Coordinates of N, CA and C in Angstrom, one line a residue:
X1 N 34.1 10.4 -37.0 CA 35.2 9.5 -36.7 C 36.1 9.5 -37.9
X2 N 37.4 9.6 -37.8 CA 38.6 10.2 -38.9 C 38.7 7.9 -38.9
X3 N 39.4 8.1 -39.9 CA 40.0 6.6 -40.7 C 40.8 5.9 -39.9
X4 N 41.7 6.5 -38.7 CA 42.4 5.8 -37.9 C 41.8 5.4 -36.8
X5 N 40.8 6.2 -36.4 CA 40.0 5.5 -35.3 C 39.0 4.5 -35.6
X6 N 38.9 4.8 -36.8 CA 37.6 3.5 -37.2 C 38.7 2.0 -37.5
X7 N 39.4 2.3 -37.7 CA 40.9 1.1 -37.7 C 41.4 0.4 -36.5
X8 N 41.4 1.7 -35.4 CA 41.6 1.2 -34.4 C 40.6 0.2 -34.0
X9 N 39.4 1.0 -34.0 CA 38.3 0.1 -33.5 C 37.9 -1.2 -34.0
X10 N 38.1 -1.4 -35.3 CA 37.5 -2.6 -36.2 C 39.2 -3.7 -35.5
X11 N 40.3 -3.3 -35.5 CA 41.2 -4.2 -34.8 C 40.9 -4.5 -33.3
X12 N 40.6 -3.8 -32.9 CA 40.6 -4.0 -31.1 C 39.1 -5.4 -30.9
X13 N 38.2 -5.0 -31.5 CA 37.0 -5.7 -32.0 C 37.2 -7.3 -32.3
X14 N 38.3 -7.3 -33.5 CA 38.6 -8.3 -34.3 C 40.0 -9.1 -32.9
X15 N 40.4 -8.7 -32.1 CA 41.4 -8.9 -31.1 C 40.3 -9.5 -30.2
X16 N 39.6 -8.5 -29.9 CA 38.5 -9.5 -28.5 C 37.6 -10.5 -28.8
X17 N 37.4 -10.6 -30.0 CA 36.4 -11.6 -30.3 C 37.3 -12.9 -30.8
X18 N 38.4 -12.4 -31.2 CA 39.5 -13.9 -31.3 C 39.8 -14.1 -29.8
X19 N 40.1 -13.6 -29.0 CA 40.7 -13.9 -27.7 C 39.2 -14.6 -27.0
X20 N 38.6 -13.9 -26.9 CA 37.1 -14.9 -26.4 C 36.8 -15.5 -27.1
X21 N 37.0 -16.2 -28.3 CA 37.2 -17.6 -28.8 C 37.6 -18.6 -28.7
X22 N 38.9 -18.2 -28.5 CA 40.0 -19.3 -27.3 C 39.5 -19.6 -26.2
X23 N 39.0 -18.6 -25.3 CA 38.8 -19.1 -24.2 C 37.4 -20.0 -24.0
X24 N 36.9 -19.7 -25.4 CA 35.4 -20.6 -25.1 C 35.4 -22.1 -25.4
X25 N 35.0 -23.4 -24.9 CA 35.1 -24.8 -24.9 C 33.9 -25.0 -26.3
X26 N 34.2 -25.7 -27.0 CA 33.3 -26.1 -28.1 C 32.5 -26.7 -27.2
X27 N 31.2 -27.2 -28.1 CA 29.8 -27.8 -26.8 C 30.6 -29.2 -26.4
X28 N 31.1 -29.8 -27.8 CA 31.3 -31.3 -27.7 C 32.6 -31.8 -27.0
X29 N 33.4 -30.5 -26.5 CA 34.0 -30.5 -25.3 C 34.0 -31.1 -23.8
X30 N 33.0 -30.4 -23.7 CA 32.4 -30.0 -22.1 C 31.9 -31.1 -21.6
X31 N 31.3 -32.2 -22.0 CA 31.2 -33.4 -21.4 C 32.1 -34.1 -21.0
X32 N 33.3 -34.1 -22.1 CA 34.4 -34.7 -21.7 C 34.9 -34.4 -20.5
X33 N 35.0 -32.7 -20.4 CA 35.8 -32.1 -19.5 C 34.8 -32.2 -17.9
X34 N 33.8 -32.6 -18.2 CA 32.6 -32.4 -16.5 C 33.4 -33.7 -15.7
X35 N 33.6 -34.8 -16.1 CA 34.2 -35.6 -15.3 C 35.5 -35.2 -14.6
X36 N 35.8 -34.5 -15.3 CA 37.6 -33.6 -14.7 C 36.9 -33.2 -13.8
X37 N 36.3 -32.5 -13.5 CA 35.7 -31.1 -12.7 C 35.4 -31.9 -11.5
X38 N 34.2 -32.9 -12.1 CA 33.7 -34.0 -10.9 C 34.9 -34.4 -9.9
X39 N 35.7 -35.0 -10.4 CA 36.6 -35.4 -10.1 C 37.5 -34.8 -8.4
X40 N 37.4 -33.4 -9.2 CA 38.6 -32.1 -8.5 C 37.6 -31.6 -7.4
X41 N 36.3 -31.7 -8.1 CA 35.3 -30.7 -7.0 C 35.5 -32.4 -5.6
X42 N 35.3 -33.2 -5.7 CA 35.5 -34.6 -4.9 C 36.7 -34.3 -4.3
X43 N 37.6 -34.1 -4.5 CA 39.3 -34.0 -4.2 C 39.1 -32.9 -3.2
X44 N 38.6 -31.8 -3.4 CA 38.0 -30.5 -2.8 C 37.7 -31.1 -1.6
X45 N 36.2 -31.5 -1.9 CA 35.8 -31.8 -0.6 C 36.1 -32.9 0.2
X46 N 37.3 -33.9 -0.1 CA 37.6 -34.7 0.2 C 36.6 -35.8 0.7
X47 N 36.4 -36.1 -0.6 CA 35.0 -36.9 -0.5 C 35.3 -38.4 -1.1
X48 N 36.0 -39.1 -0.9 CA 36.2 -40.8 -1.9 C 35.2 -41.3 -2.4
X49 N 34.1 -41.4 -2.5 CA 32.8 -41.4 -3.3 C 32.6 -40.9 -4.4
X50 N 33.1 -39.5 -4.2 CA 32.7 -38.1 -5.2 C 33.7 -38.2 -6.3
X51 N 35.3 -38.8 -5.9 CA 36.5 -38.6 -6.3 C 36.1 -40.1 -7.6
X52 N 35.6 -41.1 -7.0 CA 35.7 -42.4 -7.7 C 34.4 -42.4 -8.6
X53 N 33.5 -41.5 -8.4 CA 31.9 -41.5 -9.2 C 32.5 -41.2 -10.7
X54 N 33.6 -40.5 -11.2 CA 33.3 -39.9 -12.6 C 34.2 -41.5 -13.2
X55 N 35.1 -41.9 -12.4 CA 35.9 -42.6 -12.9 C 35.7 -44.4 -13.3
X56 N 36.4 -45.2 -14.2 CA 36.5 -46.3 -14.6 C 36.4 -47.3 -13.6
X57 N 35.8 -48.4 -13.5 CA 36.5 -49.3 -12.0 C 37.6 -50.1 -12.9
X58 N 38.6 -50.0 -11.9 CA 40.0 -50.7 -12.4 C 41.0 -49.7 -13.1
X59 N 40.3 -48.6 -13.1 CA 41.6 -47.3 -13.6 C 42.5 -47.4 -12.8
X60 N 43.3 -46.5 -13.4 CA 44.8 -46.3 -13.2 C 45.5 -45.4 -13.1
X61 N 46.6 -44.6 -12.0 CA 47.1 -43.2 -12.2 C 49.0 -43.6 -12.1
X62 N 49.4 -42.8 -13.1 CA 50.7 -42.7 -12.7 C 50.4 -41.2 -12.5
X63 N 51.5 -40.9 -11.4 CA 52.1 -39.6 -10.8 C 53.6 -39.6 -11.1
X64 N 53.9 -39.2 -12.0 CA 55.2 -38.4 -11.9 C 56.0 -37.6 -10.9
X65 N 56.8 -38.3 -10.4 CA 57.4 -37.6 -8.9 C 59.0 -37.6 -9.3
X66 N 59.7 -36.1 -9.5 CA 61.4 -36.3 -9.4 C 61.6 -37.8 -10.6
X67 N 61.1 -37.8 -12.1 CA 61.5 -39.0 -12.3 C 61.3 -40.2 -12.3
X68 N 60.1 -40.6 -11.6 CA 59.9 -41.3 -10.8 C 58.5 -41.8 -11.1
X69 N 57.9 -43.1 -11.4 CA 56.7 -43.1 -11.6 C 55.8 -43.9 -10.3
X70 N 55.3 -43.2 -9.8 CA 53.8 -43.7 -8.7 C 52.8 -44.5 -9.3
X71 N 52.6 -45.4 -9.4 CA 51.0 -46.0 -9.9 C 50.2 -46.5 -8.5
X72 N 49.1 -46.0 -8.9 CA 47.9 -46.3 -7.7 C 46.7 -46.7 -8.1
X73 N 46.0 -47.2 -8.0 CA 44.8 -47.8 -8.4 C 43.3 -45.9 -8.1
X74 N 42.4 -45.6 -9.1 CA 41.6 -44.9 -8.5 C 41.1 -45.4 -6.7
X75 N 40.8 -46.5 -6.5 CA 40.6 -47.0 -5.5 C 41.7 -46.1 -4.3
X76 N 42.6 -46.8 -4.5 CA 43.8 -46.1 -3.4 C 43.9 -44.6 -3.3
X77 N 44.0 -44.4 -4.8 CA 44.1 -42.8 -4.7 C 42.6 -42.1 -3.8
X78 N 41.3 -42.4 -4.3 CA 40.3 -42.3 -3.7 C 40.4 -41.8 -2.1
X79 N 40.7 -43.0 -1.7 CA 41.0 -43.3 -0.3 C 41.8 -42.2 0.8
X80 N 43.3 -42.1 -0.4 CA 44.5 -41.2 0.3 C 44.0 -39.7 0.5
X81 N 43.1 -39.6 -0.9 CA 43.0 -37.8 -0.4 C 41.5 -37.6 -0.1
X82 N 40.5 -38.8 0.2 CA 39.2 -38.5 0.4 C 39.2 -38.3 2.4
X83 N 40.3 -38.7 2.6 CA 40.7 -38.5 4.1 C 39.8 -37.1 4.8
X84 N 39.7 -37.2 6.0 CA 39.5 -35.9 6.7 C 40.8 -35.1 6.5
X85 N 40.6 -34.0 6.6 CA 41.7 -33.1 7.0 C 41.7 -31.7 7.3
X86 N 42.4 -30.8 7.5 CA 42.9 -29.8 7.6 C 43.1 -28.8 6.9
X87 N 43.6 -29.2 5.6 CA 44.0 -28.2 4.9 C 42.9 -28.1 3.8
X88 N 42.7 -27.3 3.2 CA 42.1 -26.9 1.8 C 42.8 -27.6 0.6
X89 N 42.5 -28.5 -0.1 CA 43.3 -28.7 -1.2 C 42.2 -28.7 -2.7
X90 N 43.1 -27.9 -3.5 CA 42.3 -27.5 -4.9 C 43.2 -27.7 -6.1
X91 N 42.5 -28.4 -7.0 CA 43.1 -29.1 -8.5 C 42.8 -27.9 -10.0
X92 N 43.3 -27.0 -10.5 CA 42.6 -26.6 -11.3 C 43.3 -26.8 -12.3
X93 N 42.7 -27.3 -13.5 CA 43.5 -27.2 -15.1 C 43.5 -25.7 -15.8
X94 N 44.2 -25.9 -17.1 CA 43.9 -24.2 -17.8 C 44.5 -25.1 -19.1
X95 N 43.7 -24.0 -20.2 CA 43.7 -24.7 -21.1 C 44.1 -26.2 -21.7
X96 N 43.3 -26.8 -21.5 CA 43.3 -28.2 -22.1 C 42.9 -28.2 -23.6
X97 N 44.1 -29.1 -23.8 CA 43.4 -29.2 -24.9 C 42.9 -31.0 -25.5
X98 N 42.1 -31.2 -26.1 CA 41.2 -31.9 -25.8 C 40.8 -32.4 -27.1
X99 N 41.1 -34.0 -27.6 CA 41.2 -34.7 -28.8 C 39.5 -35.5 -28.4
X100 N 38.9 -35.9 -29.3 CA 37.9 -36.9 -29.3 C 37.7 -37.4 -30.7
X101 N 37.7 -39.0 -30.3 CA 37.1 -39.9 -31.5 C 36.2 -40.7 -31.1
X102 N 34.9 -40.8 -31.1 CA 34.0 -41.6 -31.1 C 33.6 -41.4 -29.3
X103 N 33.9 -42.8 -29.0 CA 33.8 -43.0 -27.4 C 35.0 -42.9 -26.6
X104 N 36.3 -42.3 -27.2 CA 37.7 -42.0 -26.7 C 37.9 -40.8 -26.9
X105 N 38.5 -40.2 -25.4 CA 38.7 -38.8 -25.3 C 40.2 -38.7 -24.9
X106 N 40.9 -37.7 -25.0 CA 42.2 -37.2 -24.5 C 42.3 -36.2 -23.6
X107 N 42.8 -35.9 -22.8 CA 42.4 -34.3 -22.0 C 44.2 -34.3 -22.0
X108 N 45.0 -33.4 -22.4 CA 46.5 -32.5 -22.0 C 45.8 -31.0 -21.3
X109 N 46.3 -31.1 -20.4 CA 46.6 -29.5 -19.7 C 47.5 -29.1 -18.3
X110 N 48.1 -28.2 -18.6 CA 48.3 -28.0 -17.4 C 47.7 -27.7 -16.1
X111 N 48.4 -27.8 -15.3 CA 48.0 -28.1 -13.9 C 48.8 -26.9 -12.4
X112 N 47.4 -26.6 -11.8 CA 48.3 -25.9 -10.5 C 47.1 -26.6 -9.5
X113 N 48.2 -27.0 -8.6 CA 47.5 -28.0 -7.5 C 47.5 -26.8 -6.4
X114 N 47.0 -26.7 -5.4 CA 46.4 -25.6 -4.4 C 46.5 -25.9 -3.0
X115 N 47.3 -25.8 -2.3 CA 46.9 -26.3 -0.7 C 46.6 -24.9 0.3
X116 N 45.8 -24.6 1.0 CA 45.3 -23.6 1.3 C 45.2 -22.4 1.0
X117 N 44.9 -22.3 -0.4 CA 45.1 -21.3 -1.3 C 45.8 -20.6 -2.6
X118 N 47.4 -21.5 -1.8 CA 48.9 -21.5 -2.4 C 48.9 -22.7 -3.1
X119 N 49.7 -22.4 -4.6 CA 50.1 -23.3 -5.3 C 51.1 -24.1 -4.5
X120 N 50.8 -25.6 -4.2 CA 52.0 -26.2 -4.1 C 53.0 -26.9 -4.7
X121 N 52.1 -27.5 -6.1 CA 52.9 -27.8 -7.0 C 52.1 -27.9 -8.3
X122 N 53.1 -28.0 -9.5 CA 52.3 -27.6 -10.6 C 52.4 -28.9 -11.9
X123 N 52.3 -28.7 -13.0 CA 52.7 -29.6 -14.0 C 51.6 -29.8 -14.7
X124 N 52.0 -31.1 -16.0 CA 50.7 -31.3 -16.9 C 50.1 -32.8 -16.2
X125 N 48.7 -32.9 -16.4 CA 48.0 -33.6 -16.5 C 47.8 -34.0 -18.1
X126 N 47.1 -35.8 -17.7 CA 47.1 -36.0 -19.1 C 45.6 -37.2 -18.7
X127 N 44.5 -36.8 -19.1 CA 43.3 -37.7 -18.9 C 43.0 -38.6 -20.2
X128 N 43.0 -40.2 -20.1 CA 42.1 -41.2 -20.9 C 40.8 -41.3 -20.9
X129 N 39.6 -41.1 -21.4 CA 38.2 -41.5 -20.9 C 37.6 -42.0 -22.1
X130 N 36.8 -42.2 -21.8 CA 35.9 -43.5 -22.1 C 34.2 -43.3 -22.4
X131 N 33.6 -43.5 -23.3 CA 31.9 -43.3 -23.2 C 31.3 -44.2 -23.1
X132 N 30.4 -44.3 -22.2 CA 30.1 -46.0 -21.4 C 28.8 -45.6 -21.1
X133 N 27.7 -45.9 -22.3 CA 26.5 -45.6 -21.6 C 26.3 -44.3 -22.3
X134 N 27.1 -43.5 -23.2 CA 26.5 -42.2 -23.2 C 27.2 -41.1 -22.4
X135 N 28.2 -41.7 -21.2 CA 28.7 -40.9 -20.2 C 30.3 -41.2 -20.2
X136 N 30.9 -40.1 -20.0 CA 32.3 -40.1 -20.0 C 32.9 -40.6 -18.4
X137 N 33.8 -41.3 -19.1 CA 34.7 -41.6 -17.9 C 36.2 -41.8 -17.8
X138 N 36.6 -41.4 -16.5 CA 37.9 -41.4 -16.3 C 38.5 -42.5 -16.4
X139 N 39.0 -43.2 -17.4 CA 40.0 -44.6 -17.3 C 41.3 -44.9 -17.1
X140 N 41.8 -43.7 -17.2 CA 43.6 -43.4 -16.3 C 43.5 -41.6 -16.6
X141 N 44.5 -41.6 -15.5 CA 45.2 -40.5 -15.3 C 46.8 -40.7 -15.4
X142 N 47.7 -39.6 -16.3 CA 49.4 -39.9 -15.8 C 49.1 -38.1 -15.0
X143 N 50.3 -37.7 -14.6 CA 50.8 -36.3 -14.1 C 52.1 -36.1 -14.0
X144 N 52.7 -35.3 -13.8 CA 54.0 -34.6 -13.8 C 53.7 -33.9 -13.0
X145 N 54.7 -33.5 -12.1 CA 54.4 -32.6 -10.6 C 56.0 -32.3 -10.0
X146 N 55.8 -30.7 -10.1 CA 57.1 -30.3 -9.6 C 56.4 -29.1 -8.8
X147 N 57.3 -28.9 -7.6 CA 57.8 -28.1 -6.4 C 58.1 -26.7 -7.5
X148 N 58.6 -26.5 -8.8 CA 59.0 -25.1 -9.5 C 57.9 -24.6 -10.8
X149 N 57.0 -23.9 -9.7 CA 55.8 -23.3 -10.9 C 56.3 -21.4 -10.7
X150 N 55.7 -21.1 -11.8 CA 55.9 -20.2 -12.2 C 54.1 -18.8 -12.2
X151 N 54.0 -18.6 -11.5 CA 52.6 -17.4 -12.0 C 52.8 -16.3 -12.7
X152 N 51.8 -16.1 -13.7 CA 52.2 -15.0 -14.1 C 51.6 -13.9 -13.7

């Protein structure tokens, strides 16, 4: 093996093990983040039980709409999308990034919301939680949500 290939290789190496770094969640992450999941996998199945289990009683969501701020109680929100229905609807975040001090968590990430497979609209999420017990929880939600996403 000549000097440039061994160069090549020690960078391509030093590239994939930084890029699969990024993508990996520290441990002390991932708790934070299971209530998100709980949350979306509920939303999924349109389940208001499943939707309201990870969360606060007496939380709070703003939705950002055109400007515009929506507040709903988890309770109502619960309710509106735990509905029967029709369509498929799927919440997924991508890279969050994710502050913690003590028993207070932050969740930033963007957002592509899913209705039968198709993005229907996109934006950031921004999660408050809480350690209650040992166990994280949802104590508001804001969002921003527009009709103009972009895939790459």
């Amino acid at each position: 093996m000549n000097w440039h290939t061994k160069q090549f290789i020690f960078l391509f190496i030093t590239i994939l093990a930084t890029s699969l770094a990024a993508f990996a969640q520290p441990a002390e992450e991932q708790p934070v983040l299971a209530p998100i999941h709980a949350m979306f996998d509920g939303m999924s199945k349109r389940d208001a039980a499943a939707i309201k289990a990870p969360t606060l009683p007496g939380g709070m969501m703003v939705l950002m709409r055109d400007g515009k701020p929506a507040q709903l109680s988890f309770e109502a929100f619960a309710e509106r999308v735990g509905k029967p229905g029709t369509t498929q609807i799927e919440e997924r975040i991508h890279d969050p990034l994710v502050r913690i001090d003590n028993d207070l968590a932050v969740v930033w990430a963007p957002f592509d919301f899913l209705v039968d497979g198709k993005v229907d609209h996109c934006g950031t999420d921004l999660f408050n939680l809480v350690r209650v017990d040992g166990r994280w929880m949802i104590a508001s939600v804001a969002d921003t949500g527009t009709k103009t996403c972009f895939s790459i």
